Structures are given as C-alpha cells and as structure tokens.
Amino acid sequence: MSVALRVIPCLDVHDGRVVKGVNFTNLRDAGDPVELAARYSADGADELTFLDISASSEGRATTREMVARCAESVFIPLTVGGGVRSVEDVDLLLRSGADKVGINTGALANPDVINEIAARFGNQVLVLSLDARREEHMPSGFGVTTHGGRRSAGIDAVAWVREACERGVGEVLLNSMDADGTTDGFDIEMTRAVREVVDVPLIASGGAGTVEHFVEAARAGADALLAASVFHYGTLTIAEVKAGLAAAGFEVRD
C-alpha cells in the first residue's frame, strides 16, 4: 500500500520569532510561531516542524513554553528540535506537546544518546535532523554540519545517516545547507544518496521554490517535503503544492 506524501512547513525560531534567511544567514522576520502554526494547521499541513535554530550554538535547550503554545494551536503532528542532548530533554519536549523530537548536534557529540532515546521512547519519536552540505573530500561528497550549519563536523553525511538509523533513529530530516533558503530546488543528488542507504521515512528540506521542486524531490525518494520561505512569504500555498504532487501521480492527503 502506498503512503501519502507529507507536506511540512518549517518554523525556524530565533529569539521567539520565526525567521528565514539564506544558508542560515541574513535572517528575516517571518512572524509569530504560534500564529503561523495555527495557520498552517488550518491550511492543510500534514505536520509541522519547529526548529530552535540557535539553541545548540547558544548552549541551551529549546524554549518549551513556546512549544507548548504551538502544540495547543495545532491538531497535526509537531516535531521539535534544537539543543536536544539527552533523554531528559526529549522527555520534557514530549511533555510540552511535541510528538517527535529532532536531534543533530547532541547526537554527533554523543551517538549513544540515540540508542538511549530510542530505548526509552521508541524510534517513532526520534528524528535525525541533519544539516548537510557538499564536501568533496568526503566519500559520499556530502558532509555534516553542526550549530546551525556554522561548523563542519568532519563526518560523511551518508555514513552518519546509516549509523544513526542503525542506532534507532526513526526518521531523517535531510536539510541541504547549500540549498537552504535559495529557492533554487532541493539537492536531488543528496536526497538520492541518503535514500539508497536507509529504509526509514526521509524528509527532504532546503531549497524549495516551485511546485516542480517538490515533485522532483518526491521522485528522488523523499517521503515528505519540508519548506519554509515559500510558505512564509506567500510564494506557494500548501494546497498548490499538494495539487502539483497529485497531478504528478503522487498520493497526498486531503
């Protein structure tokens, strides 16, 4: 049985506001997280992703109060990431209303935490939130970055995804740092490279600018398609993206 593609708006939150830039720089204000969450829920989003983009670089946990307010305003699954380092961090976010929790920098610093979280809560709650970019010296051609894309981890992205899934990650959010915010299209080569090594659901992120970009990422094997700029600034609606995917032969949710 085929599974419907998911369309997921992303709320990149900094200092209590949704922001969006290009490659995580030159951030522009895009609105209030709670108001946007409620709007996207009403507009037909299948899920929402809330990423506190400065939590890891500032060495703090995600703002739980805002997560709770977002969770109260939506009736769709909410994934939350940013500054997650421990089983306790995941527990607090789930208690605040998150359905799934994304981990990136914390897992690279301590890969065993993936096993610990999966053992405690099940792999269905754990998302590897991966910021990757092209690095020619890596075996796959793609490397991992941390701290909101500001640092290279010196690790091959495809190898890390494979290891994380073996340790218990239940879903992969693959964000191309090169494409992020450019609206030039998803990194299709990177999406295919990761798709080839994992069986868990794969979310393509970074670079969406047109409906065709979403279709291309779906054809590359993505199970879900995440975007921010095109939704925040009114370039595309969720309905338009779903209509384009359906016209290309993909199953989508009403």
Coordinates of C-alpha atoms in Angstrom, one line a residue:
M1 CA 0.0 0.0 0.0
S2 CA 1.4 3.4 -1.0
V3 CA 1.8 6.0 1.7
A4 CA 0.7 9.6 1.1
L5 CA 3.4 12.2 0.8
R6 CA 3.6 14.7 3.6
V7 CA 4.0 18.4 3.1
I8 CA 5.6 20.0 6.2
P9 CA 6.1 23.8 6.8
C10 CA 9.1 24.5 9.0
L11 CA 9.2 27.1 11.7
D12 CA 12.9 28.2 12.2
V13 CA 12.7 30.1 15.5
H14 CA 15.2 32.6 16.8
D15 CA 14.6 34.8 19.8
G16 CA 10.9 33.9 19.9
R17 CA 10.2 34.7 16.3
V18 CA 10.0 32.7 13.1
V19 CA 12.9 33.7 10.8
K20 CA 14.2 32.7 7.4
G21 CA 17.5 33.5 5.6
V22 CA 19.7 32.0 3.0
N23 CA 22.1 29.3 4.2
F24 CA 21.1 30.3 7.8
T25 CA 22.4 33.9 7.4
N26 CA 20.7 37.3 6.8
L27 CA 17.7 36.2 8.8
R28 CA 14.4 38.0 8.0
D29 CA 11.4 38.0 10.4
A30 CA 8.5 35.8 9.2
G31 CA 6.1 36.1 12.1
D32 CA 4.9 34.7 15.4
P33 CA 5.4 30.9 15.8
V34 CA 2.1 30.2 17.4
E35 CA 0.1 32.2 14.8
L36 CA 1.9 30.6 11.9
A37 CA 1.5 27.1 13.4
A38 CA -2.2 27.6 13.7
R39 CA -2.5 29.0 10.1
Y40 CA -0.5 26.1 8.6
S41 CA -2.6 23.6 10.5
A42 CA -5.8 25.2 9.1
D43 CA -4.3 25.3 5.6
G44 CA -3.8 21.6 5.3
A45 CA -0.2 20.9 6.5
D46 CA 0.3 17.3 7.3
E47 CA 2.8 18.0 10.1
L48 CA 4.8 21.0 11.5
T49 CA 8.5 21.2 12.3
F50 CA 9.7 23.7 14.9
L51 CA 13.5 24.2 15.0
D52 CA 15.1 26.5 17.6
I53 CA 18.0 27.3 15.3
S54 CA 20.2 29.0 17.9
A55 CA 19.7 26.6 20.8
S56 CA 22.8 24.4 20.1
S57 CA 25.1 27.3 19.3
E58 CA 24.0 29.1 22.4
G59 CA 24.3 26.0 24.5
R60 CA 20.7 26.0 25.8
A61 CA 17.5 23.9 25.5
T62 CA 14.6 24.6 23.2
T63 CA 12.1 27.1 24.6
R64 CA 9.5 24.7 25.9
E65 CA 6.9 27.3 26.7
M66 CA 6.6 28.3 23.1
V67 CA 6.5 24.6 22.0
A68 CA 3.6 24.1 24.4
R69 CA 1.7 27.1 22.9
C70 CA 2.3 25.8 19.4
A71 CA 1.1 22.3 20.3
E72 CA -2.1 23.8 21.7
S73 CA -2.8 25.6 18.5
V74 CA -2.5 22.7 16.1
F75 CA -4.1 19.3 15.5
I76 CA -1.4 17.7 13.5
P77 CA 1.9 16.1 14.5
L78 CA 4.6 18.5 15.8
T79 CA 8.3 17.8 15.5
V80 CA 10.6 19.9 17.7
G81 CA 14.4 20.3 17.5
G82 CA 17.2 22.4 18.8
G83 CA 19.5 21.9 21.7
V84 CA 18.4 18.3 22.4
R85 CA 21.2 16.4 24.1
S86 CA 19.7 13.8 26.4
V87 CA 16.8 11.5 27.3
E88 CA 15.6 14.2 29.7
D89 CA 15.5 16.8 27.0
V90 CA 13.3 14.6 24.9
D91 CA 11.0 13.8 27.9
L92 CA 10.5 17.5 28.6
L93 CA 9.7 18.3 24.9
L94 CA 7.2 15.4 24.7
R95 CA 5.6 16.6 27.9
S96 CA 5.4 20.1 26.4
G97 CA 3.3 18.7 23.4
A98 CA 5.9 17.6 20.8
D99 CA 5.0 14.4 19.0
K100 CA 8.5 13.8 17.7
V101 CA 11.9 15.3 18.6
G102 CA 14.7 16.2 16.3
I103 CA 18.4 15.7 17.3
N104 CA 21.5 16.8 15.5
T105 CA 24.5 18.4 17.3
G106 CA 23.8 16.4 20.5
A107 CA 23.8 13.1 18.7
L108 CA 27.1 13.9 17.0
A109 CA 28.7 14.8 20.3
N110 CA 27.3 11.6 21.9
P111 CA 26.0 9.0 19.4
D112 CA 24.9 6.7 22.2
V113 CA 22.2 9.1 23.1
I114 CA 20.3 7.9 20.0
N115 CA 20.2 4.4 21.4
E116 CA 19.2 5.7 24.8
I117 CA 16.3 7.8 23.5
A118 CA 15.0 5.0 21.2
A119 CA 15.1 2.5 24.0
R120 CA 13.2 4.8 26.3
F121 CA 10.6 6.2 23.9
G122 CA 10.7 4.1 20.7
N123 CA 12.2 5.1 17.4
Q124 CA 9.0 6.6 16.2
V125 CA 9.6 9.8 18.2
L126 CA 13.2 10.3 17.2
V127 CA 14.2 12.3 14.0
L128 CA 17.7 12.8 12.9
S129 CA 17.7 16.5 11.9
L130 CA 20.7 16.6 9.6
D131 CA 22.2 19.8 8.2
A132 CA 24.5 18.6 5.4
R133 CA 26.5 20.3 2.6
R134 CA 28.7 19.3 -0.3
E135 CA 32.2 18.5 0.8
E136 CA 34.3 17.0 -2.0
H137 CA 36.8 15.3 0.4
M138 CA 34.0 13.1 1.9
P139 CA 33.4 9.6 0.5
S140 CA 29.8 10.4 -0.4
G141 CA 30.6 14.0 -1.4
F142 CA 28.4 15.3 1.5
G143 CA 29.5 16.3 5.0
V144 CA 27.6 17.0 8.2
T145 CA 27.5 20.5 9.8
T146 CA 26.5 21.5 13.3
H147 CA 25.5 24.6 15.3
G148 CA 23.0 25.8 12.7
G149 CA 25.3 25.0 9.8
R150 CA 28.2 27.1 11.2
R151 CA 30.6 24.2 11.8
S152 CA 31.8 21.2 9.8
A153 CA 31.6 18.0 11.9
G154 CA 34.2 16.4 9.7
I155 CA 31.9 13.4 9.2
D156 CA 30.5 11.9 6.0
A157 CA 26.7 12.7 5.9
V158 CA 25.6 9.4 4.2
A159 CA 27.7 7.2 6.6
W160 CA 26.3 9.2 9.6
V161 CA 22.7 8.7 8.5
R162 CA 23.2 5.0 8.1
E163 CA 24.8 4.7 11.6
A164 CA 22.1 6.9 13.2
C165 CA 19.4 4.7 11.7
E166 CA 21.1 1.5 12.9
R167 CA 21.2 3.1 16.4
G168 CA 17.5 3.7 16.4
V169 CA 16.5 6.9 14.6
G170 CA 13.0 6.5 13.2
E171 CA 13.0 9.3 10.6
V172 CA 15.6 11.5 8.8
L173 CA 15.1 15.2 8.1
L174 CA 17.8 15.9 5.5
N175 CA 18.4 19.7 5.1
S176 CA 20.8 20.9 2.4
M177 CA 22.8 23.8 3.8
D178 CA 23.9 24.7 0.2
A179 CA 20.3 25.0 -1.0
D180 CA 18.7 26.3 2.2
G181 CA 16.7 29.4 1.6
T182 CA 17.8 29.8 -2.0
T183 CA 14.5 28.6 -3.6
D184 CA 16.6 27.0 -6.4
G185 CA 15.4 23.5 -5.7
F186 CA 16.1 20.6 -3.3
D187 CA 19.5 18.9 -3.5
I188 CA 18.3 15.9 -5.5
E189 CA 21.7 14.1 -5.6
M190 CA 21.9 14.3 -1.8
T191 CA 18.3 13.0 -1.4
R192 CA 19.0 10.0 -3.6
A193 CA 22.3 9.3 -1.9
V194 CA 20.6 9.1 1.5
R195 CA 17.5 7.3 0.2
E196 CA 19.8 4.5 -1.1
V197 CA 21.1 3.6 2.4
V198 CA 18.1 3.9 4.7
D199 CA 14.6 2.5 4.9
V200 CA 13.1 4.9 7.4
P201 CA 11.0 7.8 6.2
L202 CA 13.0 10.6 4.6
I203 CA 12.1 14.3 4.7
A204 CA 13.7 16.5 2.0
S205 CA 14.5 20.0 3.1
G206 CA 16.3 23.1 1.8
G207 CA 15.7 25.0 -1.5
A208 CA 12.1 24.6 -2.4
G209 CA 11.0 27.4 -4.7
T210 CA 8.4 26.0 -7.1
V211 CA 5.8 23.2 -7.2
E212 CA 8.1 21.3 -9.6
H213 CA 10.8 21.3 -7.0
F214 CA 8.6 19.3 -4.6
V215 CA 7.7 16.9 -7.4
E216 CA 11.4 16.3 -8.2
A217 CA 12.2 15.6 -4.5
A218 CA 9.4 13.1 -4.3
R219 CA 10.7 11.4 -7.4
A220 CA 14.1 11.2 -5.8
G221 CA 12.6 9.1 -3.0
A222 CA 11.5 11.6 -0.3
D223 CA 8.6 10.5 1.8
A224 CA 7.9 14.1 3.0
L225 CA 8.8 17.5 1.7
L226 CA 9.6 20.4 4.1
A227 CA 9.8 24.1 3.2
A228 CA 9.8 27.4 4.9
S229 CA 10.3 30.5 2.7
V230 CA 7.8 29.7 0.0
F231 CA 5.1 29.2 2.6
H232 CA 6.0 32.1 5.0
Y233 CA 6.2 34.7 2.3
G234 CA 3.2 33.5 0.2
T235 CA 5.0 32.3 -2.8
L236 CA 3.2 29.0 -2.7
T237 CA 0.3 27.5 -0.6
I238 CA 0.2 24.0 0.8
A239 CA -2.9 23.4 -1.4
E240 CA -0.9 24.3 -4.5
V241 CA 1.9 22.0 -3.6
K242 CA -0.4 19.1 -2.9
A243 CA -2.3 19.7 -6.2
G244 CA 1.0 19.6 -8.1
L245 CA 2.1 16.4 -6.4
A246 CA -1.3 14.8 -7.1
A247 CA -1.1 15.9 -10.8
A248 CA 2.3 14.2 -11.0
G249 CA 0.8 10.9 -9.8
F250 CA 1.7 11.0 -6.1
E251 CA -0.8 10.3 -3.3
V252 CA -1.4 13.2 -1.0
R253 CA -3.6 13.8 2.0
D254 CA -6.7 16.0 1.6

